[in-house]
PDB file of C-alpha atoms in Angstrom:
ATOM      1  CA  MET A   1     125.981  99.516  69.373  1.00 44.00           C
ATOM      2  CA  GLU A   2     126.856  98.816  73.088  1.00 41.00           C
ATOM      3  CA  THR A   3     123.864 100.218  74.247  1.00 48.00           C
ATOM      4  CA  GLN A   4     121.482  97.811  72.126  1.00 49.00           C
ATOM      5  CA  LEU A   5     124.073  94.725  72.678  1.00 43.00           C
ATOM      6  CA  ALA A   6     123.120  95.482  76.519  1.00 49.00           C
ATOM      7  CA  SER A   7     119.619  96.307  76.013  1.00 54.00           C
ATOM      8  CA  SER A   8     118.848  93.066  73.833  1.00 53.00           C
ATOM      9  CA  GLY A   9     120.508  90.964  76.414  1.00 54.00           C
ATOM     10  CA  LEU A  10     118.275  92.867  79.257  1.00 60.00           C
ATOM     11  CA  ALA A  11     115.638  92.314  77.578  1.00 61.00           C
ATOM     12  CA  HIS A  12     116.734  87.932  76.265  1.00 60.00           C
ATOM     13  CA  VAL A  13     117.947  87.771  80.094  1.00 61.00           C
ATOM     14  CA  TRP A  14     113.907  88.142  81.659  1.00 60.00           C
ATOM     15  CA  THR A  15     112.029  86.752  78.503  1.00 63.00           C
ATOM     16  CA  GLN A  16     114.108  83.389  78.968  1.00 61.00           C
ATOM     17  CA  GLY A  17     114.842  84.411  81.795  1.00 60.00           C
ATOM     18  CA  ASP A  18     112.613  81.907  84.727  1.00 71.00           C
ATOM     19  CA  TRP A  19     110.886  83.283  87.975  1.00 74.00           C
ATOM     20  CA  VAL A  20     114.203  83.113  89.897  1.00 78.00           C
ATOM     21  CA  THR A  21     115.989  85.044  87.237  1.00 79.00           C
ATOM     22  CA  ARG A  22     112.761  87.762  87.309  1.00 82.00           C
ATOM     23  CA  SER A  23     112.628  87.788  90.847  1.00 87.00           C
ATOM     24  CA  VAL A  24     116.276  89.282  91.200  1.00 88.00           C
ATOM     25  CA  ALA A  25     115.687  91.552  88.598  1.00 86.00           C
ATOM     26  CA  ILE A  26     112.958  92.908  90.263  1.00 90.00           C
ATOM     27  CA  VAL A  27     114.770  92.996  93.135  1.00 93.00           C
ATOM     28  CA  LEU A  28     117.599  94.878  91.964  1.00 93.00           C
ATOM     29  CA  LEU A  29     115.911  97.704  90.205  1.00 93.00           C
ATOM     30  CA  LEU A  30     113.253  97.950  93.375  1.00 95.00           C
ATOM     31  CA  MET A  31     116.722  99.244  94.998  1.00 95.00           C
ATOM     32  CA  SER A  32     118.272 101.040  92.939  1.00 95.00           C
ATOM     33  CA  LEU A  33     114.856 103.238  92.614  1.00 96.00           C
ATOM     34  CA  ALA A  34     115.036 103.080  97.024  1.00 96.00           C
ATOM     35  CA  THR A  35     118.592 104.331  96.199  1.00 96.00           C
ATOM     36  CA  TRP A  36     118.168 107.325  94.285  1.00 96.00           C
ATOM     37  CA  VAL A  37     115.001 108.092  96.017  1.00 96.00           C
ATOM     38  CA  ILE A  38     116.942 108.386  98.847  1.00 96.00           C
ATOM     39  CA  ILE A  39     119.623 109.926  97.486  1.00 96.00           C
ATOM     40  CA  LEU A  40     117.496 113.040  95.908  1.00 96.00           C
ATOM     41  CA  TRP A  41     115.968 113.199  98.646  1.00 95.00           C
ATOM     42  CA  LYS A  42     118.069 113.599 101.577  1.00 95.00           C
ATOM     43  CA  ALA A  43     120.675 115.723  98.979  1.00 95.00           C
ATOM     44  CA  LEU A  44     117.265 118.150  99.609  1.00 94.00           C
ATOM     45  CA  ASP A  45     117.833 118.356 102.301  1.00 93.00           C
ATOM     46  CA  GLN A  46     120.828 118.978 102.957  1.00 93.00           C
ATOM     47  CA  ARG A  47     120.825 121.941 100.399  1.00 93.00           C
ATOM     48  CA  ALA A  48     117.873 123.559 102.568  1.00 91.00           C
ATOM     49  CA  GLN A  49     120.033 122.856 105.709  1.00 92.00           C
ATOM     50  CA  ARG A  50     122.844 124.036 104.501  1.00 92.00           C
ATOM     51  CA  ALA A  51     121.069 127.279 103.234  1.00 90.00           C
ATOM     52  CA  GLN A  52     119.722 127.641 107.248  1.00 90.00           C
ATOM     53  CA  ALA A  53     123.430 127.617 108.490  1.00 90.00           C
ATOM     54  CA  LYS A  54     124.384 130.678 106.881  1.00 89.00           C
ATOM     55  CA  GLY A  55     121.243 132.427 109.390  1.00 87.00           C
ATOM     56  CA  VAL A  56     123.549 132.676 111.910  1.00 88.00           C
ATOM     57  CA  GLU A  57     125.113 134.535 112.189  1.00 87.00           C
ATOM     58  CA  GLY A  58     122.499 136.829 111.304  1.00 86.00           C
ATOM     59  CA  PHE A  59     120.796 135.476 114.047  1.00 87.00           C
ATOM     60  CA  TRP A  60     122.990 137.113 116.472  1.00 87.00           C
ATOM     61  CA  HIS A  61     123.039 140.178 115.195  1.00 85.00           C
ATOM     62  CA  SER A  62     119.731 140.653 115.594  1.00 82.00           C
ATOM     63  CA  ALA A  63     118.245 143.418 117.648  1.00 80.00           C
ATOM     64  CA  ASP A  64     115.778 140.765 119.555  1.00 81.00           C
ATOM     65  CA  PHE A  65     115.492 136.722 119.835  1.00 83.00           C
ATOM     66  CA  ALA A  66     112.362 137.107 117.998  1.00 83.00           C
ATOM     67  CA  GLU A  67     114.699 139.013 114.920  1.00 85.00           C
ATOM     68  CA  GLY A  68     116.818 136.364 115.126  1.00 86.00           C
ATOM     69  CA  LEU A  69     114.441 133.406 114.889  1.00 86.00           C
ATOM     70  CA  ASP A  70     113.269 135.203 112.009  1.00 87.00           C
ATOM     71  CA  LYS A  71     117.003 135.604 109.831  1.00 87.00           C
ATOM     72  CA  LEU A  72     116.664 131.813 110.717  1.00 87.00           C
ATOM     73  CA  GLY A  73     114.859 130.907 108.150  1.00 82.00           C
ATOM     74  CA  ASP A  74     111.881 129.340 107.430  1.00 81.00           C
ATOM     75  CA  PRO A  75     110.681 127.015 110.700  1.00 80.00           C
ATOM     76  CA  GLN A  76     109.908 123.908 108.878  1.00 83.00           C
ATOM     77  CA  GLY A  77     112.851 121.193 109.060  1.00 83.00           C
ATOM     78  CA  ASN A  78     114.506 123.685 110.377  1.00 89.00           C
ATOM     79  CA  PRO A  79     117.566 122.130 112.982  1.00 92.00           C
ATOM     80  CA  PHE A  80     118.758 125.719 113.826  1.00 92.00           C
ATOM     81  CA  ARG A  81     115.040 127.506 114.531  1.00 91.00           C
ATOM     82  CA  ALA A  82     113.977 124.113 116.818  1.00 90.00           C
ATOM     83  CA  VAL A  83     117.473 124.326 118.832  1.00 92.00           C
ATOM     84  CA  ALA A  84     116.835 128.252 119.342  1.00 90.00           C
ATOM     85  CA  LEU A  85     113.528 127.340 120.321  1.00 90.00           C
ATOM     86  CA  GLU A  86     114.653 124.461 122.415  1.00 88.00           C
ATOM     87  CA  GLY A  87     117.185 126.197 124.516  1.00 87.00           C
ATOM     88  CA  ARG A  88     114.446 129.663 125.243  1.00 87.00           C
ATOM     89  CA  GLU A  89     111.304 127.211 126.352  1.00 85.00           C
ATOM     90  CA  SER A  90     114.099 125.185 129.140  1.00 81.00           C
ATOM     91  CA  THR A  91     115.150 127.891 130.300  1.00 81.00           C
ATOM     92  CA  ARG A  92     112.086 129.359 130.780  1.00 79.00           C
ATOM     93  CA  HIS A  93     110.836 125.874 132.267  1.00 73.00           C
ATOM     94  CA  ILE A  94     113.699 126.244 134.754  1.00 69.00           C
ATOM     95  CA  LEU A  95     113.693 129.299 135.666  1.00 64.00           C
ATOM     96  CA  HIS A  96     109.787 129.875 136.314  1.00 62.00           C
ATOM     97  CA  LYS A  97     108.909 127.123 138.634  1.00 56.00           C
ATOM     98  CA  ASP A  98     106.530 128.334 140.687  1.00 49.00           C
ATOM     99  CA  GLY A  99     103.275 127.730 141.382  1.00 47.00           C
ATOM    100  CA  HIS A 100     100.439 128.453 139.502  1.00 48.00           C
ATOM    101  CA  ASN A 101      97.737 131.064 140.854  1.00 49.00           C
ATOM    102  CA  GLY A 102      99.384 130.866 143.991  1.00 49.00           C
ATOM    103  CA  ALA A 103      99.730 127.353 144.937  1.00 50.00           C
ATOM    104  CA  PRO A 104     102.999 126.317 145.670  1.00 49.00           C
ATOM    105  CA  PRO A 105     105.323 124.927 143.300  1.00 50.00           C
ATOM    106  CA  GLN A 106     105.577 121.176 142.726  1.00 53.00           C
ATOM    107  CA  ARG A 107     109.198 119.657 143.683  1.00 53.00           C
ATOM    108  CA  GLN A 108     110.265 117.421 140.168  1.00 54.00           C
ATOM    109  CA  LEU A 109     113.137 115.634 139.538  1.00 50.00           C
ATOM    110  CA  HIS A 110     115.044 118.597 137.784  1.00 52.00           C
ATOM    111  CA  ASP A 111     114.913 120.555 140.022  1.00 56.00           C
ATOM    112  CA  SER A 112     118.014 119.918 141.102  1.00 54.00           C
ATOM    113  CA  LEU A 113     119.741 120.461 138.217  1.00 60.00           C
ATOM    114  CA  ASP A 114     121.080 124.138 137.512  1.00 69.00           C
ATOM    115  CA  VAL A 115     119.824 125.735 135.027  1.00 76.00           C
ATOM    116  CA  SER A 116     123.116 124.923 132.955  1.00 80.00           C
ATOM    117  CA  ASP A 117     122.480 121.520 132.820  1.00 82.00           C
ATOM    118  CA  TRP A 118     118.742 122.079 132.223  1.00 82.00           C
ATOM    119  CA  VAL A 119     119.723 123.665 129.560  1.00 85.00           C
ATOM    120  CA  GLU A 120     122.465 121.946 128.023  1.00 87.00           C
ATOM    121  CA  ARG A 121     119.964 118.263 128.144  1.00 87.00           C
ATOM    122  CA  SER A 122     117.542 120.055 125.998  1.00 87.00           C
ATOM    123  CA  LEU A 123     120.018 121.686 123.801  1.00 91.00           C
ATOM    124  CA  ARG A 124     121.761 117.836 123.508  1.00 92.00           C
ATOM    125  CA  LYS A 125     118.430 116.484 123.152  1.00 92.00           C
ATOM    126  CA  SER A 126     117.159 118.826 120.653  1.00 91.00           C
ATOM    127  CA  VAL A 127     120.430 118.205 118.698  1.00 93.00           C
ATOM    128  CA  ASP A 128     119.508 114.221 118.830  1.00 93.00           C
ATOM    129  CA  ASP A 129     116.957 114.570 117.561  1.00 92.00           C
ATOM    130  CA  PHE A 130     118.218 115.855 114.597  1.00 93.00           C
ATOM    131  CA  THR A 131     120.701 113.599 114.091  1.00 92.00           C
ATOM    132  CA  ALA A 132     118.248 110.877 114.290  1.00 92.00           C
ATOM    133  CA  ARG A 133     116.113 112.382 111.554  1.00 91.00           C
ATOM    134  CA  ALA A 134     119.536 112.870 109.023  1.00 92.00           C
ATOM    135  CA  GLN A 135     120.377 109.683 109.326  1.00 91.00           C
ATOM    136  CA  SER A 136     117.354 108.303 108.300  1.00 90.00           C
ATOM    137  CA  GLY A 137     116.813 106.282 105.281  1.00 89.00           C
ATOM    138  CA  LEU A 138     121.363 106.274 105.613  1.00 94.00           C
ATOM    139  CA  SER A 139     120.632 102.986 106.682  1.00 93.00           C
ATOM    140  CA  VAL A 140     118.631 101.381 102.897  1.00 94.00           C
ATOM    141  CA  LEU A 141     121.732 102.834 101.463  1.00 95.00           C
ATOM    142  CA  ALA A 142     124.213 101.221 103.472  1.00 95.00           C
ATOM    143  CA  SER A 143     121.852  97.701 102.618  1.00 95.00           C
ATOM    144  CA  VAL A 144     121.671  98.134  99.232  1.00 95.00           C
ATOM    145  CA  ALA A 145     125.648  98.731  98.757  1.00 95.00           C
ATOM    146  CA  SER A 146     126.532  95.922 100.439  1.00 94.00           C
ATOM    147  CA  THR A 147     123.757  92.882  99.492  1.00 95.00           C
ATOM    148  CA  ALA A 148     123.690  94.344  95.750  1.00 94.00           C
ATOM    149  CA  PRO A 149     126.484  92.740  94.204  1.00 93.00           C
ATOM    150  CA  PHE A 150     125.718  89.200  95.619  1.00 94.00           C
ATOM    151  CA  VAL A 151     121.896  89.472  94.733  1.00 92.00           C
ATOM    152  CA  GLY A 152     123.732  90.597  91.317  1.00 91.00           C
ATOM    153  CA  LEU A 153     125.899  87.242  91.717  1.00 90.00           C
ATOM    154  CA  PHE A 154     123.354  84.719  92.756  1.00 89.00           C
ATOM    155  CA  GLY A 155     121.249  86.047  89.385  1.00 85.00           C
ATOM    156  CA  THR A 156     124.413  85.125  87.618  1.00 85.00           C
ATOM    157  CA  VAL A 157     125.107  81.474  88.892  1.00 86.00           C
ATOM    158  CA  TRP A 158     121.403  80.710  88.871  1.00 81.00           C
ATOM    159  CA  GLY A 159     121.208  82.145  85.007  1.00 79.00           C
ATOM    160  CA  ILE A 160     124.282  80.214  84.521  1.00 80.00           C
ATOM    161  CA  TYR A 161     123.571  76.903  85.446  1.00 79.00           C
ATOM    162  CA  HIS A 162     120.184  77.100  83.893  1.00 74.00           C
ATOM    163  CA  ALA A 163     122.540  77.960  80.547  1.00 72.00           C
ATOM    164  CA  LEU A 164     124.250  74.894  81.018  1.00 75.00           C
ATOM    165  CA  LEU A 165     121.785  72.883  81.399  1.00 74.00           C
ATOM    166  CA  GLY A 166     120.365  73.995  78.015  1.00 69.00           C
ATOM    167  CA  ILE A 167     123.699  73.408  76.771  1.00 69.00           C
ATOM    168  CA  GLY A 168     123.655  69.663  78.287  1.00 70.00           C
ATOM    169  CA  ALA A 169     120.576  68.913  76.334  1.00 67.00           C
ATOM    170  CA  ALA A 170     121.178  70.258  73.198  1.00 62.00           C
ATOM    171  CA  GLY A 171     123.665  67.565  72.626  1.00 64.00           C
ATOM    172  CA  GLN A 172     126.461  70.531  70.962  1.00 65.00           C
ATOM    173  CA  VAL A 173     128.865  72.690  73.165  1.00 63.00           C
ATOM    174  CA  SER A 174     130.354  75.090  70.752  1.00 60.00           C
ATOM    175  CA  ILE A 175     131.812  78.525  71.910  1.00 62.00           C
ATOM    176  CA  ASP A 176     128.838  80.037  69.647  1.00 60.00           C
ATOM    177  CA  LYS A 177     126.282  78.042  71.788  1.00 61.00           C
ATOM    178  CA  VAL A 178     128.101  78.882  75.339  1.00 64.00           C
ATOM    179  CA  ALA A 179     129.392  82.692  75.216  1.00 62.00           C
ATOM    180  CA  GLY A 180     125.783  83.582  74.209  1.00 64.00           C
ATOM    181  CA  PRO A 181     123.863  82.028  77.552  1.00 67.00           C
ATOM    182  CA  ILE A 182     127.047  83.072  79.921  1.00 74.00           C
ATOM    183  CA  GLY A 183     127.469  86.277  79.006  1.00 72.00           C
ATOM    184  CA  GLU A 184     123.561  87.192  79.023  1.00 72.00           C
ATOM    185  CA  ALA A 185     123.914  85.576  82.466  1.00 76.00           C
ATOM    186  CA  LEU A 186     126.662  87.546  83.540  1.00 82.00           C
ATOM    187  CA  ILE A 187     124.485  90.972  83.083  1.00 84.00           C
ATOM    188  CA  MET A 188     123.069  90.174  86.410  1.00 85.00           C
ATOM    189  CA  THR A 189     126.676  90.522  87.670  1.00 89.00           C
ATOM    190  CA  ALA A 190     127.005  93.973  85.801  1.00 89.00           C
ATOM    191  CA  LEU A 191     123.339  94.451  87.330  1.00 91.00           C
ATOM    192  CA  GLY A 192     124.153  94.275  91.057  1.00 92.00           C
ATOM    193  CA  LEU A 193     127.144  96.910  90.317  1.00 93.00           C
ATOM    194  CA  LEU A 194     124.824  99.702  88.629  1.00 94.00           C
ATOM    195  CA  VAL A 195     122.963  99.523  91.998  1.00 95.00           C
ATOM    196  CA  ALA A 196     125.441  99.388  94.671  1.00 95.00           C
ATOM    197  CA  ILE A 197     127.665 101.319  93.357  1.00 96.00           C
ATOM    198  CA  PRO A 198     125.782 104.553  93.232  1.00 96.00           C
ATOM    199  CA  ALA A 199     124.566 103.385  97.230  1.00 96.00           C
ATOM    200  CA  VAL A 200     128.247 103.806  97.619  1.00 96.00           C
ATOM    201  CA  LEU A 201     129.056 106.978  96.942  1.00 97.00           C
ATOM    202  CA  GLY A 202     125.429 108.296  98.245  1.00 96.00           C
ATOM    203  CA  TYR A 203     126.260 106.873 101.339  1.00 96.00           C
ATOM    204  CA  ASN A 204     129.939 108.649 101.546  1.00 96.00           C
ATOM    205  CA  ALA A 205     128.532 111.809 100.347  1.00 96.00           C
ATOM    206  CA  LEU A 206     125.570 111.939 102.649  1.00 96.00           C
ATOM    207  CA  VAL A 207     126.995 110.699 105.475  1.00 96.00           C
ATOM    208  CA  ARG A 208     129.842 113.448 104.511  1.00 96.00           C
ATOM    209  CA  GLY A 209     127.030 116.362 104.547  1.00 95.00           C
ATOM    210  CA  ASN A 210     125.878 115.645 107.475  1.00 94.00           C
ATOM    211  CA  LYS A 211     129.265 115.339 109.332  1.00 95.00           C
ATOM    212  CA  GLY A 212     129.175 119.298 107.609  1.00 94.00           C
ATOM    213  CA  ILE A 213     125.427 121.173 108.868  1.00 94.00           C
ATOM    214  CA  LEU A 214     125.752 118.679 112.443  1.00 94.00           C
ATOM    215  CA  HIS A 215     129.596 120.388 113.389  1.00 94.00           C
ATOM    216  CA  GLN A 216     127.586 124.175 112.926  1.00 93.00           C
ATOM    217  CA  LEU A 217     124.616 122.870 114.499  1.00 94.00           C
ATOM    218  CA  ASN A 218     126.943 121.390 117.819  1.00 93.00           C
ATOM    219  CA  ARG A 219     128.866 124.686 117.766  1.00 92.00           C
ATOM    220  CA  PHE A 220     125.743 127.162 117.111  1.00 92.00           C
ATOM    221  CA  ALA A 221     123.948 124.724 120.205  1.00 92.00           C
ATOM    222  CA  HIS A 222     127.065 125.633 121.884  1.00 91.00           C
ATOM    223  CA  ASP A 223     127.290 129.202 121.656  1.00 89.00           C
ATOM    224  CA  LEU A 224     123.185 128.933 122.399  1.00 90.00           C
ATOM    225  CA  HIS A 225     123.999 127.335 126.286  1.00 88.00           C
ATOM    226  CA  ALA A 226     126.708 130.264 126.738  1.00 86.00           C
ATOM    227  CA  TYR A 227     123.765 132.652 125.886  1.00 86.00           C
ATOM    228  CA  PHE A 228     120.962 131.719 127.810  1.00 84.00           C
ATOM    229  CA  VAL A 229     122.873 130.470 131.278  1.00 81.00           C
ATOM    230  CA  THR A 230     124.924 134.020 130.796  1.00 78.00           C
ATOM    231  CA  GLY A 231     123.405 136.523 128.441  1.00 68.00           C
ATOM    232  CA  ALA A 232     126.180 136.758 126.284  1.00 61.00           C
ATOM    233  CA  ARG A 233     127.291 134.713 123.406  1.00 61.00           C
ATOM    234  CA  VAL A 234     131.212 133.028 123.900  1.00 54.00           C
ATOM    235  CA  THR A 235     131.900 134.668 120.810  1.00 50.00           C
ATOM    236  CA  ALA A 236     130.650 137.680 120.516  1.00 45.00           C
ATOM    237  CA  GLY A 237     132.557 140.669 120.871  1.00 47.00           C
ATOM    238  CA  GLY A 238     132.084 143.692 123.045  1.00 44.00           C
ATOM    239  CA  ASP A 239     129.935 145.399 119.941  1.00 46.00           C
ATOM    240  CA  GLY A 240     127.940 142.246 119.123  1.00 43.00           C
ATOM    241  CA  LYS A 241     124.203 143.041 119.320  1.00 46.00           C
ATOM    242  CA  VAL A 242     123.444 140.016 121.703  1.00 46.00           C
ATOM    243  CA  LEU A 243     120.587 141.374 124.393  1.00 47.00           C
ATOM    244  CA  PRO A 244     120.339 140.417 128.034  1.00 49.00           C
ATOM    245  CA  LEU A 245     118.992 137.183 128.750  1.00 41.00           C
ATOM    246  CA  LYS A 246     115.626 138.123 131.045  1.00 45.00           C
ATOM    247  CA  LYS A 247     115.091 140.367 127.023  1.00 49.00           C
ATOM    248  CA  ALA A 248     115.076 136.751 125.280  1.00 53.00           C
ATOM    249  CA  LEU A 249     112.559 135.441 127.016  1.00 53.00           C
TER     250      LEU A 249
END
């Protein structure tokens, strides 16, 4: 019964409302669609990244670096694999600075950095790139969460204004004449809240998920830094199957 009343109220707001009311309803609808698309998209990404994080321990117990990369999983959108590859390439670059075909090497700005600083810089860059990708779309959720209630409130104020004008023009004031138009106008406030609440909850959940993944990625990058600089993982025990650096390059 309540659902039927809400549906009839929405239909009446749409059919009886002017272009401002309809524009507000369309804006709220677009906000809702954007919210759910972003929530589903980012949730699926985080689910895949959490699954990829489970391959980190397998990476450290691999026979060689290539096998470790395979255990990290699919390279498509895999931040852990991207960090490992970035660390390997940066170490290769800083260690193999001889000129090609016997030509003397050309000095570059990064030559003043030692292996540790250069590898740390490259790993940090890869982590920062993932952080930027992980945070994409969250600003939309934050904007929807903060503006949707006010958009709905604007629709309510506009609807009440026109309802009062209609009641005044009719020349009759009674509870049945006031309750219907005012109640239908208040539906816009409810719509604004219905759009804002999922955006708030989705934003908080996605931010919390990103923090967990970034924590694991930073820890992996820290171990990789030690591995590429010293040849051993910081947390690896004496029986850890970690190859010397020269065998990974």
